[in-house]
Amino acid sequence: MNRKNRNLLIGGVIVALILGVLSPFIASTNPDGLESSAEHLNPNAMQNPGYWHAPFENYKIPFLGNSPLAGIVALVIGILLALGLAYILTEILKRRGNTEN
Amino acid sequence: MHIPDGFIPLWQCLIYWIIAIIFLIMAFRWGRKNLNEKNIPLMAVLAAGIFAIMTINIPIPFGSSGHMVGAAMVAIIFMSPWAAVMIIALVLIVEGLVFGDGGITTMGANLINMGVCGGFVGYYTWKALYKPYKGSDGVVAGSGILSKWWSIGVASWLAIFLSAILAALELGWAGTFPLGLGLLFMGGYHAMIGIFEAIITVIVISSLEKIRPDLLSWNKLKRAEADNPNSDNPEVPSK
């Protein structure tokens, strides 16, 4: 990876991490557009059928309680997961493309 | 806009999953042809950034809130809706499996709404409103109904709005929302959320154009476009 791309990667991750750290403090706790629509149109639909129990439900690390740290750590994990998965997937696709060529 | 589990009957979820997987396979095919050393870091950074910004809900009137999706932004940067399908799929998988944001059974529907509809509507609306081309002097310019930044703003607003309309149609078919009111509420809320999407999309792409213009696909258009600025199919070099 050349220097420009490494700088892009580092700069982009820093921006994402800053957003992640700020998110628990600045994000609105109002329901989102879909939840607001459901509250008006069909509140019963909001009951989770429990098909899947996510490890960090509601973007919080369970054992860190309700502190902002629980949200920050969860978001940092999410950012690094999205980054890592995207990198691995795109690298695999690129290599498969090279092989085909 | 993430539809949770339980909002759509399982048999309908299965249909959306099948459609979503077909689009995902097509996106992977695009990736094999177009991903290279230069754009892989950008894809990874966009996935991380979109995950982060999706967690920041901005308050909108009537006690609601909304967040950016970013599908139009990715599709415009790469000049390909398939890039958006791929990135939004990855972000939805992380959000759904790890954080319980958006259902597992409804992940196919969510990918169709946010990734496929968002990416395709965003990209083709932008392309209909603005046509970048490389002049004979090698400088990239554009022509069209709107300026570059207005076309990006309108395209990203419409991407969010129509994604929400599609979600309302799905929820209407599912019987979860009455169709008319569902369209009204989902359309109304997301028309406001779309303004936020448009502003952030313009800020991100204009920043990228200042910092790394070489990463924007329209700056990599072949010179042949100079002779045909109104071409519908600008070729982006794959390697």
PDB file of C-alpha atoms in Angstrom, chain B residues 6 11 49 101-102 108 116 125 130 133 150 152-153 162 171 181 186-187 193 220 230:
ATOM      1  CA  GLY B   6     -41.269  -9.397  13.398  1.00  0.00           C
ATOM      2  CA  TRP B  11     -42.289 -16.110   3.870  1.00  0.00           C
ATOM      3  CA  GLY B  49     -17.443   5.715   8.327  1.00  0.00           C
ATOM      4  CA  ASP B 101     -30.006  -2.905  14.821  1.00  0.00           C
ATOM      5  CA  GLY B 102     -32.268  -4.205  12.079  1.00  0.00           C
ATOM      6  CA  GLY B 108     -32.722  -8.975   2.957  1.00  0.00           C
ATOM      7  CA  VAL B 116     -30.100  -1.578  -3.651  1.00  0.00           C
ATOM      8  CA  THR B 125     -30.705  10.177 -10.369  1.00  0.00           C
ATOM      9  CA  TYR B 130     -25.404  15.709 -14.174  1.00  0.00           C
ATOM     10  CA  TYR B 133     -16.975  14.135 -18.940  1.00  0.00           C
ATOM     11  CA  TRP B 150     -26.998  20.177  -6.390  1.00  0.00           C
ATOM     12  CA  ILE B 152     -25.514  15.004  -5.679  1.00  0.00           C
ATOM     13  CA  GLY B 153     -27.750  16.576  -3.014  1.00  0.00           C
ATOM     14  CA  LEU B 162     -37.623   6.293  -2.148  1.00  0.00           C
ATOM     15  CA  LEU B 171     -44.720  -3.060   5.414  1.00  0.00           C
ATOM     16  CA  LEU B 181     -50.749   6.028   6.198  1.00  0.00           C
ATOM     17  CA  MET B 186     -42.516   6.953   6.225  1.00  0.00           C
ATOM     18  CA  GLY B 187     -42.372   9.377   3.310  1.00  0.00           C
ATOM     19  CA  ILE B 193     -34.096  12.888   7.085  1.00  0.00           C
ATOM     20  CA  LYS B 220     -10.885   8.704 -13.972  1.00  0.00           C
ATOM     21  CA  ASN B 230     -23.924  12.962 -23.073  1.00  0.00           C
TER      22      ASN B 230
END
